[in-house]
Short mmCIF file of C-alpha atoms and ligand atoms in Angstrom, two decimals:
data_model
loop_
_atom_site.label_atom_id
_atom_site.label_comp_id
_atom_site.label_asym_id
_atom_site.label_seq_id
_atom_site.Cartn_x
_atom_site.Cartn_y
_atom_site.Cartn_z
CA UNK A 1 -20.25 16.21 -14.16
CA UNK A 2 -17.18 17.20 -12.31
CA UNK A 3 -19.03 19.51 -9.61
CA UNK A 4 -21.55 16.69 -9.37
CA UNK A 5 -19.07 13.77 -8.91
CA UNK A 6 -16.70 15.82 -6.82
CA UNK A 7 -17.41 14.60 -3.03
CA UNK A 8 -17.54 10.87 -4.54
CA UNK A 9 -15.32 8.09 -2.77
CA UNK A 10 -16.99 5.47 -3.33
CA UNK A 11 -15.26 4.48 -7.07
CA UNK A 12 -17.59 6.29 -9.12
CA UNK A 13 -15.76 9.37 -9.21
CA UNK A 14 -14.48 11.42 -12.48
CA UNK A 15 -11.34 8.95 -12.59
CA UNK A 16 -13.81 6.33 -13.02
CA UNK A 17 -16.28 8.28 -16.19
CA UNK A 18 -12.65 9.03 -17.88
CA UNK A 19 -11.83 5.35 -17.97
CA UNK A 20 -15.23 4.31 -19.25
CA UNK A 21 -14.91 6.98 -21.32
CA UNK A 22 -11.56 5.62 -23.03
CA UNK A 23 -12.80 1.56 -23.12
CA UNK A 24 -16.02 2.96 -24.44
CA UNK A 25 -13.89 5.17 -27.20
CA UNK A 26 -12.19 2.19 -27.85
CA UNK A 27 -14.52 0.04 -28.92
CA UNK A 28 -16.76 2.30 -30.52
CA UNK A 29 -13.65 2.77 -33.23
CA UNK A 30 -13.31 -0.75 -33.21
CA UNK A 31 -16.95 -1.39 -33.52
CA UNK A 32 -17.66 1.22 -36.01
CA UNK A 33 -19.96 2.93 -33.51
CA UNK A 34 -21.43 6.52 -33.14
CA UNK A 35 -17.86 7.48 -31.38
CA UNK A 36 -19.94 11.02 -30.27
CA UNK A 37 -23.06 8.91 -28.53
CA UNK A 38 -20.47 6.97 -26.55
CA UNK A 39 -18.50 9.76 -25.50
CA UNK A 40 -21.63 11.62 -23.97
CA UNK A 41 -22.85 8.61 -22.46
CA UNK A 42 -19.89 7.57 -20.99
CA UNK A 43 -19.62 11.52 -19.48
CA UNK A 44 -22.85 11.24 -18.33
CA UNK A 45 -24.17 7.80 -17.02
CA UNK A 46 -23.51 7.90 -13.57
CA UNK A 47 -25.43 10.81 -12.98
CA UNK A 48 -27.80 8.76 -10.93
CA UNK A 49 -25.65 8.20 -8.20
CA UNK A 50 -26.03 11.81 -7.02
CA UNK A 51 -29.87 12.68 -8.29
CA UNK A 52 -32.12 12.78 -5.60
CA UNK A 53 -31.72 12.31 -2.51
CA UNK A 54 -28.10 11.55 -3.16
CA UNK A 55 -28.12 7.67 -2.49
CA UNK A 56 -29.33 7.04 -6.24
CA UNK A 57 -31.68 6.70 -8.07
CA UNK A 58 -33.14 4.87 -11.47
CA UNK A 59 -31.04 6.48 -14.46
CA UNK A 60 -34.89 7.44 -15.77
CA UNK A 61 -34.81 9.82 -13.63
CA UNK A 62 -31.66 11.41 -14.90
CA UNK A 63 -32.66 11.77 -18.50
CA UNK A 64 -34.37 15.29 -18.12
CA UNK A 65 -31.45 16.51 -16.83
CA UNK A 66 -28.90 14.84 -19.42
CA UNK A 67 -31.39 16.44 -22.17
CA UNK A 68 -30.65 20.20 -20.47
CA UNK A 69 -26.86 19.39 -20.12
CA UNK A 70 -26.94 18.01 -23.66
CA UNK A 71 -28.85 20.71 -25.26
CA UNK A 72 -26.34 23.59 -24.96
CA UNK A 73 -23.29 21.16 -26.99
CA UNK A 74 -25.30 20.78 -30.67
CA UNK A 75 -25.22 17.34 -30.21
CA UNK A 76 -28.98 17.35 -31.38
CA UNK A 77 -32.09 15.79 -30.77
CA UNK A 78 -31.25 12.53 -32.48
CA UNK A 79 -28.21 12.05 -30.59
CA UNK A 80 -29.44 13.19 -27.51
CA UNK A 81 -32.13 10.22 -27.82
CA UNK A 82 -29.31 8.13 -27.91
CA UNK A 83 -27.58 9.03 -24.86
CA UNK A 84 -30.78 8.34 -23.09
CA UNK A 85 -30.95 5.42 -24.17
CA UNK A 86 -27.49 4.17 -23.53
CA UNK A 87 -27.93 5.35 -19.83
CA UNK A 88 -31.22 4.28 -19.04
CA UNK A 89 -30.06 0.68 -19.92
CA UNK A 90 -26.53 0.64 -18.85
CA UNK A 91 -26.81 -0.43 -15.01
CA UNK A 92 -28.43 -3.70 -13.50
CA UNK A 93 -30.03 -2.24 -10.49
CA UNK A 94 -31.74 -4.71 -7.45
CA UNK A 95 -34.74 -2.10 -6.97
CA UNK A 96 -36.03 -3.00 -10.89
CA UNK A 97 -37.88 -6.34 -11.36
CA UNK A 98 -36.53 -6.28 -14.57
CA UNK A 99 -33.63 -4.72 -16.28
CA UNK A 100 -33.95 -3.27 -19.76
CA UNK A 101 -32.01 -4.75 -21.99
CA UNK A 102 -29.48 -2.21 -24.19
CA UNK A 103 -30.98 -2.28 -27.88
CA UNK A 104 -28.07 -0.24 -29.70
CA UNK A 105 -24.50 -0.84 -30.19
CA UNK A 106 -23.69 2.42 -28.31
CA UNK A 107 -25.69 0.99 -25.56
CA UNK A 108 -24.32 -2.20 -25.55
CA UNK A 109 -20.28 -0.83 -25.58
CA UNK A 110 -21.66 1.61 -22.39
CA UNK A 111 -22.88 -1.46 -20.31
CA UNK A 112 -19.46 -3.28 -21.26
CA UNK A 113 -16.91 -0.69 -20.46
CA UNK A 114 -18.89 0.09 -16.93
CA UNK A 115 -19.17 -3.28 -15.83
CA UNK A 116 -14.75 -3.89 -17.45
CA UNK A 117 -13.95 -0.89 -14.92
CA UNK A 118 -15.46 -3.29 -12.33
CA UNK A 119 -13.25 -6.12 -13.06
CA UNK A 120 -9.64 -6.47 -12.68
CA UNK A 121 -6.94 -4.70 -10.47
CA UNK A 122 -9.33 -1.38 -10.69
CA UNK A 123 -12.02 -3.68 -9.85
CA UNK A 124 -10.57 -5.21 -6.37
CA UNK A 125 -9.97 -1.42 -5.97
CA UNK A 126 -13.46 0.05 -6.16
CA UNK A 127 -15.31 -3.03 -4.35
CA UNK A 128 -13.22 -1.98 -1.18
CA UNK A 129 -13.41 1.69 -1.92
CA UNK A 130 -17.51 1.47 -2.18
CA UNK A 131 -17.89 -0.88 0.53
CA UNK A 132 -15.51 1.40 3.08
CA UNK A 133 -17.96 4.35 2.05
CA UNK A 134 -21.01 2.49 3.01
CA UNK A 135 -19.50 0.54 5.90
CA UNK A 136 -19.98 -3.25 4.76
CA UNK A 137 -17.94 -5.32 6.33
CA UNK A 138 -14.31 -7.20 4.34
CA UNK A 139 -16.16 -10.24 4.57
CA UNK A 140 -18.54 -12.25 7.11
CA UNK A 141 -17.64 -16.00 6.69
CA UNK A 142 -20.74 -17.03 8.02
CA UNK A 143 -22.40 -15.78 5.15
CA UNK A 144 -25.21 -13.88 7.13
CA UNK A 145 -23.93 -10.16 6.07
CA UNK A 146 -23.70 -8.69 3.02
CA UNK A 147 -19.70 -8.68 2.60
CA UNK A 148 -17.54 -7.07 0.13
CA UNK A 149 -16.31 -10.21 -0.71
CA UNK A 150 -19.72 -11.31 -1.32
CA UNK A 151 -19.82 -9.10 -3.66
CA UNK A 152 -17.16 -10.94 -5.87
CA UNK A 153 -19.68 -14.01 -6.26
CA UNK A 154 -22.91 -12.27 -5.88
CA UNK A 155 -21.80 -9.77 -9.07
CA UNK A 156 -18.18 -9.33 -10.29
CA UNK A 157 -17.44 -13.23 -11.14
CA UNK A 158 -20.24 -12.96 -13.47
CA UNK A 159 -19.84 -10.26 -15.16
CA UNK A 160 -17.81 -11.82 -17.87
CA UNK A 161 -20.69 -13.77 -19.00
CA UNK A 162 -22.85 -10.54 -19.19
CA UNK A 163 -21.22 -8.61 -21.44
CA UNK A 164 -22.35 -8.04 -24.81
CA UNK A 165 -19.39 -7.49 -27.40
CA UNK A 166 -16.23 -9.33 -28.66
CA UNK A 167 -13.66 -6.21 -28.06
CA UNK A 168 -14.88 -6.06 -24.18
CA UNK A 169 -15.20 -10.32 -23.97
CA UNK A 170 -11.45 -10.44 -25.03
CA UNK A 171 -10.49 -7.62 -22.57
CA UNK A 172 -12.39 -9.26 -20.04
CA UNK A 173 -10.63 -12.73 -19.81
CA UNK A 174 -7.23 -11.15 -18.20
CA UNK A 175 -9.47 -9.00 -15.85
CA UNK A 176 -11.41 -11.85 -14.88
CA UNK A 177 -8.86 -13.73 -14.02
CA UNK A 178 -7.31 -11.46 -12.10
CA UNK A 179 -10.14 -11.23 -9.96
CA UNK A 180 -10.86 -15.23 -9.32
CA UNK A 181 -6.55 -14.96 -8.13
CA UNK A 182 -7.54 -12.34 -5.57
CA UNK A 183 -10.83 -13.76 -4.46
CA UNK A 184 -8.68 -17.26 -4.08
CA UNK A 185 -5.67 -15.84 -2.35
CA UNK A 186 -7.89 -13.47 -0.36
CA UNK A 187 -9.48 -16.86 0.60
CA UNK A 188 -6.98 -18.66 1.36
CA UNK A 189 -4.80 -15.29 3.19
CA UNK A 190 -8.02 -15.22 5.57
CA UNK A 191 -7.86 -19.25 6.66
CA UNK A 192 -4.18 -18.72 7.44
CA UNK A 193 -3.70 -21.34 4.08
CA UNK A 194 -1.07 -18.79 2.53
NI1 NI B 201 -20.31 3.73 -13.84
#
């Protein structure tokens, strides 16, 4: 996963699978979860940023590969399964009709630590770090381009509604309101209010 996430800028980097890796280790202990499941997920999940033709791709198309890079660790078959799972479900992506919903508790804690590490300070961070990398613009008050402050109401403010277990909801009440004080300020910075 390192060489593959290596020439990433964008906030999806290593940095950014070792801190979904410790939320999702977190919970699982708090959750009673399959602690080894999560772990491999978390290593794994955003292998579909780099598939293809390296501007992603649906996490079904990852799972082969997962199944070879699992295969030489004894996690088993079983386990394996469950990896696949947790990653074909974890990400809510605009090119499905429909997303898939996670159906396992390890699935469930993957989704929720992703979508924490897009939320709060770390959050503010990556939005501009993603958006720099694919050259959309701080913010278009006019509302006619896709802005990186767009992106605060179009996805992060509701992300706290869309998460799916109690240790991530409570972690998710400071983080989200750190982001509304940004999006504010960064509001009110722009009109020349502050
Ligand atoms: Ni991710």
């Amino acid at each position: 996963m390192r060489e593959h996430l290596s020439a990433d800028a964008s906030g999806h980097d290593m940095h950014h699978v070792w801190r979904v890796f410790r939320l999702a280790q977190r919970f699982a202990d708090e959750l009673d979860a399959d602690s080894e499941v999560v772990g491999c997920a978390a290593l794994v999940h955003d292998l579909h940023r780099v598939l293809g033709d390296g501007t992603g791709c649906d996490p079904e198309e990852t799972l082969s590969v997962i199944e070879e890079m699992l295969e030489g660790t004894g996690i088993g078959d079983e386990r394996t399964g469950a990896v696949q799972h947790c990653v074909a479900v974890h990400d809510d992506l605009e090119f499905r009709d429909e997303d898939p919903e996670p159906e396992t508790i390890e699935a469930k804690i993957l989704r929720d630590a992703d979508n924490l590490d897009a939320m709060g300070a770390v959050g503010v961070a990556r939005t501009f770090a993603f958006g720099g990398v694919h050259g959309t613009p701080l913010w278009d008050p006019d509302g006619e381009d896709y802005s990186q402050i767009y992106h605060f109401e179009d996805k992060l403010l509701r992300l706290q509604n869309e998460l799916h277990t109690d240790p991530a909801q409570q972690l998710a009440e400071e983080r989200h309101a750190f982001l509304e004080t940004f999006f504010e300020r960064f509001l009110a910075e722009w009109h020349g209010e502050a």
